[in-house]
PDB file of C-alpha atoms and ligand atoms in Angstrom:
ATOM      1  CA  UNK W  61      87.940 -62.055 181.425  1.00 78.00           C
ATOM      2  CA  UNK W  62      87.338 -62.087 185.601  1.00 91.00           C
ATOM      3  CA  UNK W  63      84.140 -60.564 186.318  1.00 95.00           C
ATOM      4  CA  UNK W  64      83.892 -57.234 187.792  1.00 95.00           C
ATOM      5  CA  UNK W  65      82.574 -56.929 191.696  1.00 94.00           C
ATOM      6  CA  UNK W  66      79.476 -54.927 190.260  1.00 91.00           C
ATOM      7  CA  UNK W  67      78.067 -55.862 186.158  1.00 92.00           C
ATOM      8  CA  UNK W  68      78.681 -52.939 184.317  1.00 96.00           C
ATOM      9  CA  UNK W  69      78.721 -52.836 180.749  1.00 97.00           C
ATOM     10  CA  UNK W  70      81.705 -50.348 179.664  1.00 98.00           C
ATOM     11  CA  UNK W  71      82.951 -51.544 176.386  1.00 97.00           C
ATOM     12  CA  UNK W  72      84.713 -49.242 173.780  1.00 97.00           C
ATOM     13  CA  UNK W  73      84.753 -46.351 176.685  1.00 98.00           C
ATOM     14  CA  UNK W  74      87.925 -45.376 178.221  1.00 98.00           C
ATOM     15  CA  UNK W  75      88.442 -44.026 181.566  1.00 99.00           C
ATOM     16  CA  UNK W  76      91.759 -42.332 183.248  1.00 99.00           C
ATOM     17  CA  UNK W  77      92.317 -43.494 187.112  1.00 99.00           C
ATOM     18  CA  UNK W  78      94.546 -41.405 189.353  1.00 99.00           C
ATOM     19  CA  UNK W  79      96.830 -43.352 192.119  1.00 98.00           C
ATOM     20  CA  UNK W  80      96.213 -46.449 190.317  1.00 99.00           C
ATOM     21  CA  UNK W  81      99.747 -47.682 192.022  1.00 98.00           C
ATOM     22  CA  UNK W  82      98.168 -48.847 194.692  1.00 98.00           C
ATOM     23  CA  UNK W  83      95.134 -49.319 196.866  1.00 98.00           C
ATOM     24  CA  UNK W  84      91.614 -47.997 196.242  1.00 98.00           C
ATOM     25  CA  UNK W  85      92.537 -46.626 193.161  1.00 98.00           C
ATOM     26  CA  UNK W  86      94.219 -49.219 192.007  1.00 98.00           C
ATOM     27  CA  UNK W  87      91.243 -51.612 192.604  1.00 98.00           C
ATOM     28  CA  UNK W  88      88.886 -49.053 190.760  1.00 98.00           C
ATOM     29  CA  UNK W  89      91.387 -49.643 187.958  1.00 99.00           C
ATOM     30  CA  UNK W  90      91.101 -52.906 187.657  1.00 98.00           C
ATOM     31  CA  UNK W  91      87.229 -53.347 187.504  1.00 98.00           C
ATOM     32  CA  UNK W  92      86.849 -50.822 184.908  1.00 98.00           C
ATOM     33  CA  UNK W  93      88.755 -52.569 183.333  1.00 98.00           C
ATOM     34  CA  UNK W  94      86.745 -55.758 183.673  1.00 98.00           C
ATOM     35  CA  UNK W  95      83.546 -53.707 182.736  1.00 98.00           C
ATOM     36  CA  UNK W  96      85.342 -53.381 179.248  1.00 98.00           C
ATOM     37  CA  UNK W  97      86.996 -50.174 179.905  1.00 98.00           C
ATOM     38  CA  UNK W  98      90.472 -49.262 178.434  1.00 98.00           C
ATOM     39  CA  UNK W  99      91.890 -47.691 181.345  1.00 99.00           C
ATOM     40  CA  UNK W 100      94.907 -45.139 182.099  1.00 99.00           C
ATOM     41  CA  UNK W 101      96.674 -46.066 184.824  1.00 99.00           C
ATOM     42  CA  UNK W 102      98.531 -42.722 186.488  1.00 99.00           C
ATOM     43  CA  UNK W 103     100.614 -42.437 189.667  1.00 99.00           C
ATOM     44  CA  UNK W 104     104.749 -41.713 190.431  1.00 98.00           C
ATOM     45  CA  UNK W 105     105.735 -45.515 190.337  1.00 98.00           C
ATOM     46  CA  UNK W 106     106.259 -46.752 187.231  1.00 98.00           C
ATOM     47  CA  UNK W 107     107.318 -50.260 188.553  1.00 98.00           C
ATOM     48  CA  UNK W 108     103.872 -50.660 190.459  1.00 98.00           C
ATOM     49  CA  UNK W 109     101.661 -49.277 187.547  1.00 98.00           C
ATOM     50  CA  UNK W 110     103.444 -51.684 185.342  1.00 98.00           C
ATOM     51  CA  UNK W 111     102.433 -54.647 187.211  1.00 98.00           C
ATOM     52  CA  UNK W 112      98.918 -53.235 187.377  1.00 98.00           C
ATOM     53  CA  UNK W 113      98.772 -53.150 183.727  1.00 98.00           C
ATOM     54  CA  UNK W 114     100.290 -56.404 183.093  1.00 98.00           C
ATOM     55  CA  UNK W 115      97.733 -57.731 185.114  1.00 98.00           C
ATOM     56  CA  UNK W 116      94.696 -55.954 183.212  1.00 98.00           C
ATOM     57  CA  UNK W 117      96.451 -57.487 179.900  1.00 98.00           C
ATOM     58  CA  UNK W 118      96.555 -60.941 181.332  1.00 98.00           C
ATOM     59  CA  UNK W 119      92.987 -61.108 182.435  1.00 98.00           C
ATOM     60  CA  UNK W 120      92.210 -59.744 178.571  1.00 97.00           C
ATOM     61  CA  UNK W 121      92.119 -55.597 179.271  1.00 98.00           C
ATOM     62  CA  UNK W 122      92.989 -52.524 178.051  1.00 98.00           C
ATOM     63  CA  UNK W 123      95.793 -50.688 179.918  1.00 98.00           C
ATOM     64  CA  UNK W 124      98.401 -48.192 179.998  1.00 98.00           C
ATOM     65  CA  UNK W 125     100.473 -47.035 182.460  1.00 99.00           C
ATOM     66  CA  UNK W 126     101.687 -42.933 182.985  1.00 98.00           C
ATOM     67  CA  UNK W 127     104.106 -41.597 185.362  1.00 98.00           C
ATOM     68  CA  UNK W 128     102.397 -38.783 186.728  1.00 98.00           C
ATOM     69  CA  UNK W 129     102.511 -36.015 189.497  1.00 99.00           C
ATOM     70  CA  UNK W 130      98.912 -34.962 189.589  1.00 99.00           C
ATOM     71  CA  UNK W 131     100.255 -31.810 190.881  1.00 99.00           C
ATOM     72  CA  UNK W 132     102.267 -30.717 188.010  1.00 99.00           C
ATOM     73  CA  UNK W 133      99.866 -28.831 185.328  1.00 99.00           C
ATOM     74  CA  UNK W 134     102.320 -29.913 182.111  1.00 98.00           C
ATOM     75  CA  UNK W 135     102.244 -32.949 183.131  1.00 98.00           C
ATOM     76  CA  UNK W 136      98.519 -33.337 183.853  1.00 99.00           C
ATOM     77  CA  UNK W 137      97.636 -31.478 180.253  1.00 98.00           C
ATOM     78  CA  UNK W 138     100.019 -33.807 178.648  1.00 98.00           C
ATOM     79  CA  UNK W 139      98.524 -37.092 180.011  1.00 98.00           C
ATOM     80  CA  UNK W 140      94.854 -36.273 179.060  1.00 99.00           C
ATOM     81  CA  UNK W 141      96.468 -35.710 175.734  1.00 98.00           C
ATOM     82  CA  UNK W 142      98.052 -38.787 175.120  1.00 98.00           C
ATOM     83  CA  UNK W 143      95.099 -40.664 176.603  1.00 98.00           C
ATOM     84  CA  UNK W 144      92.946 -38.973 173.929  1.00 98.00           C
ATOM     85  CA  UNK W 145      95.201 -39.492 170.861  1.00 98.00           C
ATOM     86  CA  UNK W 146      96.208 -43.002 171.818  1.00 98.00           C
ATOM     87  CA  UNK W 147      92.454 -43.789 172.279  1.00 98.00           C
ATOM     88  CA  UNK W 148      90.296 -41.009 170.714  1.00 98.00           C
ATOM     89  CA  UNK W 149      88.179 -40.392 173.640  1.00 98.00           C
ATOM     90  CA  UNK W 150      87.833 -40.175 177.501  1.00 98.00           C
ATOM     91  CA  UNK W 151      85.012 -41.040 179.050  1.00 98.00           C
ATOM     92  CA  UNK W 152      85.680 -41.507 182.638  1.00 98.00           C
ATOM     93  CA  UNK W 153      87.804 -39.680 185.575  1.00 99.00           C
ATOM     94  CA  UNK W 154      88.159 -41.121 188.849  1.00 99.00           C
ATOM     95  CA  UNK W 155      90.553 -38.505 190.377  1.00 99.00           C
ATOM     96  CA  UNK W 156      91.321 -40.798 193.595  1.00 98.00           C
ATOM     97  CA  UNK W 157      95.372 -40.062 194.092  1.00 99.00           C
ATOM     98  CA  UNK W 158      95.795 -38.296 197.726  1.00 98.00           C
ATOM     99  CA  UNK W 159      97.904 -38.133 200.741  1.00 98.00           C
ATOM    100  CA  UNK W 160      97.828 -37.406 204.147  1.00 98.00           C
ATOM    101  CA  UNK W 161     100.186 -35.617 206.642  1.00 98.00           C
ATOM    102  CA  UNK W 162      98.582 -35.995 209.724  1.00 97.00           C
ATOM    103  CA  UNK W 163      99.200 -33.129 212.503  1.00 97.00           C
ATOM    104  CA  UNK W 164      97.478 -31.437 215.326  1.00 98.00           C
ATOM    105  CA  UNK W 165      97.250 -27.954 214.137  1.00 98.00           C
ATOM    106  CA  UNK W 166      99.853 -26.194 216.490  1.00 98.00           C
ATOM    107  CA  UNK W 167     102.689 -28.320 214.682  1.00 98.00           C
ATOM    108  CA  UNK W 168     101.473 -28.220 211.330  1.00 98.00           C
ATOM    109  CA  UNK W 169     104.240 -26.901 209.067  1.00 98.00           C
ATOM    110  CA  UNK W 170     103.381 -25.489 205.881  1.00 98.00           C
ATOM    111  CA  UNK W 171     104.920 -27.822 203.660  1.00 98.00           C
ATOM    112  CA  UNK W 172     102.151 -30.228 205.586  1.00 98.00           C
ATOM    113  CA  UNK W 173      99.224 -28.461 204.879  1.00 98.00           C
ATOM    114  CA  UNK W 174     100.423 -27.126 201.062  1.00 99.00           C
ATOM    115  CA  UNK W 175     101.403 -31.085 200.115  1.00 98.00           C
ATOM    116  CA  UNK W 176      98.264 -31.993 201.159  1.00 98.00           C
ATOM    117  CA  UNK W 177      96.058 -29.197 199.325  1.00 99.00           C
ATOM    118  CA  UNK W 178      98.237 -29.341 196.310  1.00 99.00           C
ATOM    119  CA  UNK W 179      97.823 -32.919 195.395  1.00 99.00           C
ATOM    120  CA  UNK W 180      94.404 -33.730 197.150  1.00 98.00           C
ATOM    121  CA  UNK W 181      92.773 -30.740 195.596  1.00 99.00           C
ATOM    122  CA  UNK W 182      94.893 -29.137 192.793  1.00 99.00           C
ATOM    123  CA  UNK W 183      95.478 -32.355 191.500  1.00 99.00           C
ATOM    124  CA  UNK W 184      91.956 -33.041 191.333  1.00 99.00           C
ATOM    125  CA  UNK W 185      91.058 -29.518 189.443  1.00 99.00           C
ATOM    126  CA  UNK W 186      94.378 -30.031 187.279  1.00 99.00           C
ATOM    127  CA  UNK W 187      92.682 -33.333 185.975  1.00 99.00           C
ATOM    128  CA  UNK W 188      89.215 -32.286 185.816  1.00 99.00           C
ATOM    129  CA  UNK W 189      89.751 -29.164 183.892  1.00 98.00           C
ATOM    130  CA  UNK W 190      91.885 -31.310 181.385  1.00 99.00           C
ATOM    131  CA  UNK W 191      89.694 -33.838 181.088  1.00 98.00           C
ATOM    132  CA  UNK W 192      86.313 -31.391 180.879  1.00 98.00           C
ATOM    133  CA  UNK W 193      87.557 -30.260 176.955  1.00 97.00           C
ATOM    134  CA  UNK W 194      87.436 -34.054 175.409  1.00 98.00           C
ATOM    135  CA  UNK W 195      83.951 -34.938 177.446  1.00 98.00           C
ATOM    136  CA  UNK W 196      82.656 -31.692 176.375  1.00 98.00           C
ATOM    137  CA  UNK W 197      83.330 -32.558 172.647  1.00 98.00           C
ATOM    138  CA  UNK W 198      82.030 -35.646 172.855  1.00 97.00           C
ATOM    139  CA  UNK W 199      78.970 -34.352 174.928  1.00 98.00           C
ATOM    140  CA  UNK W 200      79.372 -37.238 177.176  1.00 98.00           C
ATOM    141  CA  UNK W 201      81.137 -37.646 180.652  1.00 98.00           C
ATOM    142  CA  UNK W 202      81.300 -39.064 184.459  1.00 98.00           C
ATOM    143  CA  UNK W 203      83.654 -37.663 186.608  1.00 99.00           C
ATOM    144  CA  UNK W 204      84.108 -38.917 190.146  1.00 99.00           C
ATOM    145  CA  UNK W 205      86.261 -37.164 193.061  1.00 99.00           C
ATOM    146  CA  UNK W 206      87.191 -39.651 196.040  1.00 99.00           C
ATOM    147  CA  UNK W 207      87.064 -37.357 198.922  1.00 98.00           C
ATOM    148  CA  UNK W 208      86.740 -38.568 202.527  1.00 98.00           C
ATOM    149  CA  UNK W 209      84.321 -39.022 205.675  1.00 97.00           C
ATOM    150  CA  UNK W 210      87.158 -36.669 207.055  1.00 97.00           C
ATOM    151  CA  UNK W 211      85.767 -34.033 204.255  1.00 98.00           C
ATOM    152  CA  UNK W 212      81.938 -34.475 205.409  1.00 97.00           C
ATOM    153  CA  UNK W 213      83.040 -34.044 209.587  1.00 95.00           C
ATOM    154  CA  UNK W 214      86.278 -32.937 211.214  1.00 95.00           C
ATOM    155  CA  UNK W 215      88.844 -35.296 212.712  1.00 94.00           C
ATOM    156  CA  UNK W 216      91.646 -34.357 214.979  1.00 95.00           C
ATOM    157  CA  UNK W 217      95.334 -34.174 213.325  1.00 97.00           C
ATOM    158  CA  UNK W 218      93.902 -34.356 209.770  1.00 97.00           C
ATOM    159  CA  UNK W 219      92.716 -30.495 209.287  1.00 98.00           C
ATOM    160  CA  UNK W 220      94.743 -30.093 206.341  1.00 98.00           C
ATOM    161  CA  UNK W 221      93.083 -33.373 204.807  1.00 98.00           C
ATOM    162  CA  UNK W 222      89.544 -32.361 206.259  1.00 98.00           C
ATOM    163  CA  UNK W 223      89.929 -28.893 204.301  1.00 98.00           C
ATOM    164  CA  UNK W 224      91.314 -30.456 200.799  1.00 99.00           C
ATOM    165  CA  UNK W 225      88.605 -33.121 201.029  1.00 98.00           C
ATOM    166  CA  UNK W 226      85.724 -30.780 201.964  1.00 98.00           C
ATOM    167  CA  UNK W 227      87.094 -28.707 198.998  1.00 99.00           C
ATOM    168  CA  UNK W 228      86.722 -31.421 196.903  1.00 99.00           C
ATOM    169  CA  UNK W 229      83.365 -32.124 197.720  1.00 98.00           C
ATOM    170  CA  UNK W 230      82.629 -27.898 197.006  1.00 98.00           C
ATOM    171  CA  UNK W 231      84.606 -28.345 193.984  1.00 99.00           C
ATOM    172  CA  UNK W 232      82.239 -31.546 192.903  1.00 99.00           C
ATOM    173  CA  UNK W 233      78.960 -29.745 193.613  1.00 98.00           C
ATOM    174  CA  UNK W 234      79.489 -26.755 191.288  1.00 99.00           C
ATOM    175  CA  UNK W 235      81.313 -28.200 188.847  1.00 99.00           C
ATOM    176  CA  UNK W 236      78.498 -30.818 188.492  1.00 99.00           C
ATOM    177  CA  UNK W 237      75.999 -27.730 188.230  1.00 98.00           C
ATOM    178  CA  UNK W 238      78.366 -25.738 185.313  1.00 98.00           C
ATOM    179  CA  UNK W 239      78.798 -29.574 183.441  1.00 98.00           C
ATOM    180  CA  UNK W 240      75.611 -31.053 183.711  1.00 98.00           C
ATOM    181  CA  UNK W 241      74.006 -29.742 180.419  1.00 98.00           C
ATOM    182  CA  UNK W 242      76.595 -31.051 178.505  1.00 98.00           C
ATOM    183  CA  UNK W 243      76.023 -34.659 180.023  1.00 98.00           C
ATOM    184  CA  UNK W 244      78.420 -34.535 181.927  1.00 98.00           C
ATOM    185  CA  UNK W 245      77.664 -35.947 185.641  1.00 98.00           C
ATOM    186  CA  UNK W 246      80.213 -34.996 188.616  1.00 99.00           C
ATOM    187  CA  UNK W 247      79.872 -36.563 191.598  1.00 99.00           C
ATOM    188  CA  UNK W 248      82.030 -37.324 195.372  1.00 99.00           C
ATOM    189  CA  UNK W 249      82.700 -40.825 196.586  1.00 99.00           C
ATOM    190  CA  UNK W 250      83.498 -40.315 200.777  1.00 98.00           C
ATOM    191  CA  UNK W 251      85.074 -43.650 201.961  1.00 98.00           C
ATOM    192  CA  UNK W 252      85.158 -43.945 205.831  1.00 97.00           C
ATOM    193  CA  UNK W 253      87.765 -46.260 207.032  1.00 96.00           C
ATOM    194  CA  UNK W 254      89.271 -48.636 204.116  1.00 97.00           C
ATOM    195  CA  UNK W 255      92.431 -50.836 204.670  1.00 96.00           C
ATOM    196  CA  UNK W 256      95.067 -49.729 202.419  1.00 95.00           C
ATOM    197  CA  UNK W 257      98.632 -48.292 202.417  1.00 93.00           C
ATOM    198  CA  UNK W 258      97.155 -45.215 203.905  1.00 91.00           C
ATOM    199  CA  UNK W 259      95.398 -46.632 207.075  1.00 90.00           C
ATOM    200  CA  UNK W 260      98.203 -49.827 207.595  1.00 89.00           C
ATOM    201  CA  UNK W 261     100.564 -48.028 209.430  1.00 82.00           C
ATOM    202  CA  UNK W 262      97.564 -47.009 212.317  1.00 82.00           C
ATOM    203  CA  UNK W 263      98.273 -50.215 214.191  1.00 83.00           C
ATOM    204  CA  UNK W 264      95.748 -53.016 215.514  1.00 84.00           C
ATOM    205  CA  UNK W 265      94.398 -50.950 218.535  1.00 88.00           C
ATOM    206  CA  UNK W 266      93.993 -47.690 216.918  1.00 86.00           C
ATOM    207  CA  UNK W 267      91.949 -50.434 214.328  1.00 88.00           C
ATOM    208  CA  UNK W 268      89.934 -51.892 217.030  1.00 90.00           C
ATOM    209  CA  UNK W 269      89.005 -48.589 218.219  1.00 90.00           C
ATOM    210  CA  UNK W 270      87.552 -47.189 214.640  1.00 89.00           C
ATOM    211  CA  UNK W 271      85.983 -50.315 214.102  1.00 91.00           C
ATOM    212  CA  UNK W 272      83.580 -49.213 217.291  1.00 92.00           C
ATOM    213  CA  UNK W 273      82.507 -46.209 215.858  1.00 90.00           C
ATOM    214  CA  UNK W 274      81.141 -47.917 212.350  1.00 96.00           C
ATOM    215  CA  UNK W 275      78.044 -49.529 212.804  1.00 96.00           C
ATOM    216  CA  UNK W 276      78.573 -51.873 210.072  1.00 96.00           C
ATOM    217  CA  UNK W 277      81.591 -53.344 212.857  1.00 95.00           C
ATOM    218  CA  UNK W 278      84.115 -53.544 210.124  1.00 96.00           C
ATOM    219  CA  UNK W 279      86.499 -51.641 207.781  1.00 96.00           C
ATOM    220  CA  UNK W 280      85.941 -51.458 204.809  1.00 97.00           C
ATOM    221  CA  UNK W 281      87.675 -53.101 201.396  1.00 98.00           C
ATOM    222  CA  UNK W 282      89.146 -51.146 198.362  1.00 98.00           C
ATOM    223  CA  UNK W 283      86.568 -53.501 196.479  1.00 98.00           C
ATOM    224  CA  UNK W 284      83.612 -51.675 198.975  1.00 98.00           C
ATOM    225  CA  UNK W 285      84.745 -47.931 197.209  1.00 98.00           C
ATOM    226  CA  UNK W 286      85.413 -49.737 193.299  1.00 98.00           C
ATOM    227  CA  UNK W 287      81.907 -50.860 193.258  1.00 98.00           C
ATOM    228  CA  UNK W 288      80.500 -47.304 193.984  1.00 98.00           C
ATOM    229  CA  UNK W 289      82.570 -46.121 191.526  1.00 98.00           C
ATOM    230  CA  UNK W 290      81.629 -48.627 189.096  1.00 98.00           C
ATOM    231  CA  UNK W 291      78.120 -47.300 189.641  1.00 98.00           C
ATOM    232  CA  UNK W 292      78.547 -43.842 189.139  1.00 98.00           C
ATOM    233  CA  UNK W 293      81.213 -44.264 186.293  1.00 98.00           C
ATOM    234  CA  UNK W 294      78.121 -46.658 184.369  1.00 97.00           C
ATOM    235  CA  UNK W 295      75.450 -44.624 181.728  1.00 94.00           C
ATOM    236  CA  UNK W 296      72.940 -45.959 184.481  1.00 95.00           C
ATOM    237  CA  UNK W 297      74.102 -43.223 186.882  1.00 98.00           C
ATOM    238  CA  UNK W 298      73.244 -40.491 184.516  1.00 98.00           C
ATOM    239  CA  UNK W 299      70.278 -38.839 186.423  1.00 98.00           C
ATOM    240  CA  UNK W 300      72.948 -38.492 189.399  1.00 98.00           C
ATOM    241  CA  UNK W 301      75.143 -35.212 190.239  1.00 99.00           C
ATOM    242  CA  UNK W 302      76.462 -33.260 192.354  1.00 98.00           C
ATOM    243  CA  UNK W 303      76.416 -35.689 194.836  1.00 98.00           C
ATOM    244  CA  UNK W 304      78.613 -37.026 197.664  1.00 98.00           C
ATOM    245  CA  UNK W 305      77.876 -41.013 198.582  1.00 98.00           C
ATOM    246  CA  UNK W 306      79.539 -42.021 201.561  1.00 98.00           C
ATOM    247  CA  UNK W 307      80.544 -45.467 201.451  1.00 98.00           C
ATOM    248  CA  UNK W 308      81.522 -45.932 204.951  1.00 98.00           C
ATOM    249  CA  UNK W 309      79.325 -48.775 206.830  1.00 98.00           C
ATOM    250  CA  UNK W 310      77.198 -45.799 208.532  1.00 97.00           C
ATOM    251  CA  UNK W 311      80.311 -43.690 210.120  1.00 94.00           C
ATOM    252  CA  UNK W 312      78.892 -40.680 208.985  1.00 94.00           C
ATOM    253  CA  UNK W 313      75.571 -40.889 210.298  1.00 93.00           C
ATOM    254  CA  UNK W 314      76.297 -41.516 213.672  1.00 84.00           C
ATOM    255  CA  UNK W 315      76.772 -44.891 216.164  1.00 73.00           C
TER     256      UNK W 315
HETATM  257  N1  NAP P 211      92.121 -45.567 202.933  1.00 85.83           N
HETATM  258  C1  NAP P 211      91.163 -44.874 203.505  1.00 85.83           C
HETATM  259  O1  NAP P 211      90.725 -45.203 204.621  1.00 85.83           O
HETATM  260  C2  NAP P 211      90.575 -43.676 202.836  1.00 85.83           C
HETATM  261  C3  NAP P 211      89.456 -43.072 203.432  1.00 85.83           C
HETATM  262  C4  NAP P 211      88.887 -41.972 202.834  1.00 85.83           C
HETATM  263  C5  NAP P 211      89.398 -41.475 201.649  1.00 85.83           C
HETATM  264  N2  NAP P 211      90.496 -42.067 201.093  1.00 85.83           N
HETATM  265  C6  NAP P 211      91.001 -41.482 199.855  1.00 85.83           C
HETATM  266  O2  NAP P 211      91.052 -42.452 198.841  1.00 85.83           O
HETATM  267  C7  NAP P 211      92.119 -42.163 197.943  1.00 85.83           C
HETATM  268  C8  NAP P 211      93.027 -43.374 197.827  1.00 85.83           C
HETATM  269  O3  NAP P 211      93.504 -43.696 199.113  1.00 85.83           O
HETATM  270  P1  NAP P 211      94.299 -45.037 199.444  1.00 85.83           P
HETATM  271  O4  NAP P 211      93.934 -45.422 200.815  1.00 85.83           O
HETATM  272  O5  NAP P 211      94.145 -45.999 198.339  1.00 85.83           O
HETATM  273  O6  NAP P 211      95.783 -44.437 199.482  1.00 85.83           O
HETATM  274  P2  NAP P 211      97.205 -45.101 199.181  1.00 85.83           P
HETATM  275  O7  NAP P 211      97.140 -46.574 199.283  1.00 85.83           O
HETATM  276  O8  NAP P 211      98.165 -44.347 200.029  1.00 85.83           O
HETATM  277  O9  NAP P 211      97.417 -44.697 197.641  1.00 85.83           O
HETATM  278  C9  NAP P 211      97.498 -43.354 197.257  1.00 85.83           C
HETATM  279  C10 NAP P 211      97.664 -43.274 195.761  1.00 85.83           C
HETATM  280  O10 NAP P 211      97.799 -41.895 195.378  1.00 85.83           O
HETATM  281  C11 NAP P 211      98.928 -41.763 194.543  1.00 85.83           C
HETATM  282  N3  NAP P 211      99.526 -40.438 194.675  1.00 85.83           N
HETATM  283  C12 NAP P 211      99.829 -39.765 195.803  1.00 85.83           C
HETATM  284  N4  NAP P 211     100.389 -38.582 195.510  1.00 85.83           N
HETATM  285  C13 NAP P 211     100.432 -38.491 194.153  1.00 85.83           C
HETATM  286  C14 NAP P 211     100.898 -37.518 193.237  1.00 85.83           C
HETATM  287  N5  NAP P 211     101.436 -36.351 193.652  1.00 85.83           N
HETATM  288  N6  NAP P 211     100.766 -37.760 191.913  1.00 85.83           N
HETATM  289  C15 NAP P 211     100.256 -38.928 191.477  1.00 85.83           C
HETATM  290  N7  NAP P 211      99.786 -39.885 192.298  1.00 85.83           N
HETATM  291  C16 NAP P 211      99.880 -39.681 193.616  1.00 85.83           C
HETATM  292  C17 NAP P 211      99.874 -42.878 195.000  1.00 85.83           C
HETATM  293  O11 NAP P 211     100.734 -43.252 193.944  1.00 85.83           O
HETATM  294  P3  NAP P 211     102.309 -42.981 193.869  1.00 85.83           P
HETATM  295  O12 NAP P 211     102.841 -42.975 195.254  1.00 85.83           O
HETATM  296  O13 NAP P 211     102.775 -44.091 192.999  1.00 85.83           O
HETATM  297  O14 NAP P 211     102.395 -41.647 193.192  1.00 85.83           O
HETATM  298  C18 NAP P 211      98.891 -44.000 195.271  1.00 85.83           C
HETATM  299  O15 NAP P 211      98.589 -44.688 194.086  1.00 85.83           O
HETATM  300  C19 NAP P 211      92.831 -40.931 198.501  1.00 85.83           C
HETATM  301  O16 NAP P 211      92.337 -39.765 197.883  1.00 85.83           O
HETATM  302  C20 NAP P 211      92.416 -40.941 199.965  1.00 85.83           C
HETATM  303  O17 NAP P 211      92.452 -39.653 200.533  1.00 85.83           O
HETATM  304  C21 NAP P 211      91.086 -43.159 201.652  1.00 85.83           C
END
């Protein structure tokens, strides 16, 4: 088995990842599943999530993969069920899928700002309501909410993905409060700039230019966000909730 980025032990626990296809989630996939995590892999492509698992097989983990839109409630209910009767429990949620449709707020059409809400932060209720019944029964849960440097400050063109990822971070703090006697932590990952699908199509200048306002002088890596993740998704993270860490080489606290 490869070792994960971060050593945590997370045998016989299973965890549910959403937009494994590709990018950060898919890389926060992959280490729980190195921890020893059987791990459901859920996105639209089938064809990407299948190579994903294969992968997690061939290094020796636990994997299956569901076509899912995290938008669509059936769909959503039905998943959590499946991942409970195929492996009697869920442990872990990292609701991570998300999109952007980037406007200045004059041209914003409403399918913009509703596709952005709905799968940003409906998804992300859809999943952790589901998911809150088989923690609750088993008294034991970490749920973690990828929201955004964009949902901690504002950002030009990006107020419908400011709004859904400063409602997830809401969302996080009072769920956390209404979960956390049943040991249930909740907590908000906010990754600045990370290269992935989402940020490639920005262009080398626009790159060069973000990389001057992070003090760390870099972007980040998918493996940066998985090993925060890993943290807050280990039993070691239990006395943490409610929170939002930003894992964003300083962005958010100023240059
Ligand atoms: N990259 C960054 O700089 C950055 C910074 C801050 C926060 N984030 C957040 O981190 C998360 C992951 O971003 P990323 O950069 O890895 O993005 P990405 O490479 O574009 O991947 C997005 C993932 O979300 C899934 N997805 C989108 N809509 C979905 C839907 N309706 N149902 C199911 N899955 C859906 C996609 O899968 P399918 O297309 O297969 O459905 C894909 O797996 C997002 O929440 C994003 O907002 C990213």
């Amino acid at each position: 088995m490869t070792e994960p980025i971060f050593p945590v032990e997370l045998k016989d626990q299973v965890a549910l990842v959403t937009g494994a296809s590709r990018g950060i989630g898919r890389e926060v996939a992959l280490q729980l599943a190195r921890c020893g995590a059987a791990v459901a892999c859920v996105a639209r492509n089938q064809e990407l999530l299948n190579q994903l698992v294969e992968q997690i097989q061939q290094e020796g983990g636990q994997a299956h993969a569901w076509t899912v839109d995290v938008t669509n409630t059936e769909q959503v209910n039905q998943v959590v069920d499946e991942v409970v009767q195929r492996w009697q429990r869920l442990d872990i949620l990292v609701n991570n899928a998300g999109i952007t449709r980037d406007t200045l707020i004059p041209r914003m059409q409403d399918q913009q700002w509703d596709e952005v809400i709905a799968t940003n932060l409906r998804g992300t209720f859809l999943f952790t309501r589901a998911a809150t019944r088989p923690m609750m029964q088993r008294r034991y849960g970490r749920i973690i909410n990828i929201s955004s440097v964009s949902g901690l400050r504002g950002n030009k063109g990006q107020s419908n993905y400011s709004a859904s990822k400063a409602g997830v971070i809401g969302f996080t703090r009072s769920v956390a409060m209404e979960l956390a006697g049943r040991n249930i932590t909740v907590n908000a990952v906010a990754p600045g700039f990370i290269e992935t699908d989402m940020t490639a199509a920005l262009g080398p200048t626009f790159k060069d230019e973000v990389k001057k306002r992070v003090p760390a002088r870099r972007l980040g890596q998918v493996e940066d966000v998985a090993a925060c993740v890993l943290f807050l998704a280990s039993p070691a993270a239990s006395y943490i909730t409610g929170q939002v860490l930003a894992v964003d080489g300083g962005m958010s606290v100023g240059i």
